[in-house]
Amino acid sequence: MNLFGMKKHRIRSLWLLLLLLTCSVTVWAQGSSVTGRVSDEKGELLIGVSVQEKGTTNGTITDMNGQYTLKLSTGNPILLISYIGYKPQEVKVAKQKIVDVVLVEDVSSLDEVVVVGYGNQRKVSVVGAQSTMDVKDIKMPAASLSSAISGRIAGVVAVQRSGEPGHDESDIWIRGLSSLLGQSSSPLVLVDGVERSFNNIDPEDIESFTVLKDASATAVYGVRGANGVVIVKTKPGKVGKPQFSVDYYESFTRLTKKVDMADAYTYMDARNEAQMNTSGTLKYSAAYIEATKKANGLLPNDNPRLYNPYLYPAIDWADNLFNDWGHNRRGNINIRGGVPNANYYASLSYYGETGMTRNFKLENYNTQMKYDRYNFTSNLNLKPTSKTTVDLGFSGYLGQGHYPQSSTSSLYAACMDVNPVIYPLLLPNGTVSGINSQQKFNPYGLLARGGYYDEFSSQLNSNIRVKQDLDFWKWNKGLSASAMVAFDTYNSRKRKYNRNEPMYTFAGKTDENGIWIEDTLFDEETGDYLYSVLKEADGSLSLQTPEQWSSRTVYTEASLNYDRSFGAHRVGGLLLYNQKVYWDLNATDVIGGMPYKQRGFAGRATYSWNDRYFAEFNLGINGSENFSPGKRYGVFPAFGLGWAVSNESFWNPVRKYISFLKFCLLYTSDAADE
């Protein structure tokens, strides 16, 4: 007997056994699921808590009952539990199948700095009403950010008027609709401190998204902030090694509600019933209904030459004009990094969307709606000295859209207006069918034979901001000054092609039951259908005079800022001047061609004691050339007091249940003319 061989065999067996045990544990972990509930310290179940497997993209959220179920994909899994306002947790699963988690409120988050009008403030000291949104919530394939934020910020209403690619921006209301006719209800939108649209910004480029709601928070903007203020900041540079990030999203869209239209036979029965009740006659005879069923395969057809879908149509117009689904996608690539005195952020992104109108390949142009947009963003943050910072920003986009001459709403309205048995989609000779030259135009003709237009748009934004600390001496510690100049340009061009399409109908006759008389329908020599002309046209495409819009905006701003602590006392202040000059480069009259100017002054004074008691005064003075010289300026003051009750010593017994409670008293005054 070979003892060495036996020993070698035993060692191999042990290793094999260990390997099998390891594999079994790994397979058990990877193939198993874990479930549980997430609650706070009071036992309240939390909805929408993020539960993610560490080191992977595998994750889920808690449902309405605070429960989650997650299929594990790794060995020795660790769960990452996170929720806004609570401290994140890491939980080892091991062999547990049920893992319940209790989250603890993160009170320290109140010390973070938040965005306010013309600056930043500690969250705990803010007196006015504001809301911030996690930018992760808007990272989705959507052409307009105004549509992406819908339903995600309390008190903010976003109503989308159209779902067409590139035209899906929403109306935003923070304080409801204006009570005065002709007065805009839209909020003031500031991107990197400049009044700009945020609809065409790529979500990946956004650092923060803040909404200022009440008059105390928006008073420094004067009348421009009467409907609330939306403040968007793009990503700055970041000290560290270059970090590359790539994001790509795909999604499908469909009509919010597709109306179920009656089919041809239901329609004819309903129309007969209605007409019998009003005039005592039938619109469609029994013979006509029978002929329609023969032509469309519902009854045996003894004469296909006469009973066919051209003569007896049964058309689902919406199904013929619209696809069930649209498609959009969004991609972004960016880099971020730098050294302490020079850091950067740069990105390139693409957004593309196809609408739900069908593309009829037999036509000589594309009838499908589509939109493509290319974005770029670059921010450079320099620190030439220890007390000087320079921020440079460039951003913009190039967009192109293709659309039929008729809008989606008019096409859909035509599908509901034109009944399913009035005429066929096309006549046998390929021309558009109709019943007259003025009314009830064929929906297919509107989409595929009416022409199309292309839109081209571009936006370029640039700004430079210089900030200088002025705390050179002891008496002016906390004092700083800043200045900014921004230049924006916008261009848009629309190129329309109209098609003058002829329209025909059958020249045959019908009997008293509405049945086509076969001998009157066809040419005796050729056997082709005979047609009558409803509208004479050559069917050619003609280019209209292109429509063009261009504008330029120059914005300047200068401010003095103060922020200093004296023991338990903290004092802050702001004095600011700004001016905006706008040019309409395509104005058609002298007045419209003149530059439009706005000028404003803003002031703020804040005080807090021991993070318990707060006072804040805001003042905005706005002037506009729209008014007469003696009535150009308005004054908009606001005052607020705050008391953080939860920071008092007597609150300690209930701090476990209510971690933070603050009362605020606000006062605002109507504008007074200077």
C-alpha angles and dihedrals in degrees: 000000000000105000092183091056092049091051091049090050092052092051091051090050092052092050090048091050092050091048092051092049091050092048092048092053091048093047090048091053096044096045098043132088130222125208136181149128131271120211140160128246091276092056095253112146114239122224123211097017112162114240113185134171107239116250094017141075089238110120149125142191133242118264131227089289094051090251130133138186121197129180108220122231104182140054117256091014123203121200121220110208117192137165133166111266094017133091112257119243137204116211126187112223100196105163096331118127095187119049118176117190132200114202124209122218115251104227092171089072087078088072093061121109117252133190119262133166109310094347149007135290138185108268093232092057098049111119100178126074117264140154131205127200129210105244089219087074093065099045095113138114100275127133094215127043090209088068093044093058094052110128094002102096123056113242094014118112121196119187119190114211098185138018096202114132109268092007100071099105116136133226109245124210124182099169100028127257122329115260092212120079113244094015116125117242095193119117125241109264120205123187113191088343096308128105102252140136115265097195095097098045117114108242091227090065095058120103099179139001118200132175120202109203117174133056093255092059095043102037093101088064092055118201091349089068095048091110096041132272131259114202119195123183123191122219116281126206121282130214112245144063116326109279119200121202129186124189129181128177132183127188143162128227134200139180112289090230125002109201113231104232123204115258121241096270096045089049093052092049092049092046091050092050092050094047092046089055093050106034106007093241136105123242095201122034123221088248091055093049090049091049091051091052090050092050093051099044101259094113133028110278115223095175113034091173091063102027104058136128091258093063096031106030127187103186130179095203097188092051091051095048103037135052119224092238140031125203135220136172138185130197132181135181121185143165128210131181146093146148127282094272098037128029133159149195125199132169143175121199142176133206124187132175137176120201130223100258112112123247110229105207093196090070123084094240138040112269096187120105114238139164132194127186133181119200134191130186130179129175124182120190117194131184107192092172135015090259101036129076128182121195120194122188134184126174141151147130145232116219135184128183134184121202141164116249091253117068123235091253093053092046092050091046089052090052090056095041099050113070121229097247102043097095141332126270090253134354120251091260091057097254127128115267127219146151099233139356098252113036139042094023113197110267090218089054091051092055105033104025105031099080133249143242138217126215125204123187137170135182130191121187126183133172140166124199126188121194123189126189110222098192093118093131134038095251095057101045111147093027120127139162131211137184132189137189122190131184121192130180130187131189131181132176131184122197115193129195117193122197120208100209124191119229129211142179134195115281095210127109133239131218128234090282094052093253116144114248104232097210091059097049104065139055108248094220103041101022090227125137118269116233138198121213115238096172129016115219139140094228094232128146117241126194115229122212105283116250116225136185127186133171140174129203131190118190125187129185137176128179147171116218132192130188123160140148127219106188106290091354124089122186129187136177144177135195115180141174125191139171134190125197119190128189125194102207094190099050115146098208139043096254093050090049093058118096115261114223134199125182130188145179124200135187136182134181122185134182133180133177120207091331088286108089125039137184128183134179122191129185131184126186116188131185131188135183089224089084134063117274094258095047104042101109132064129188120220115185128179133180131192140184127197137190121192098207093180091063091062118102093237089063094067096095092058098034088099090064102032111027098181133020127167133178121206132192116197132190127187133174132211116256117273123206118240 
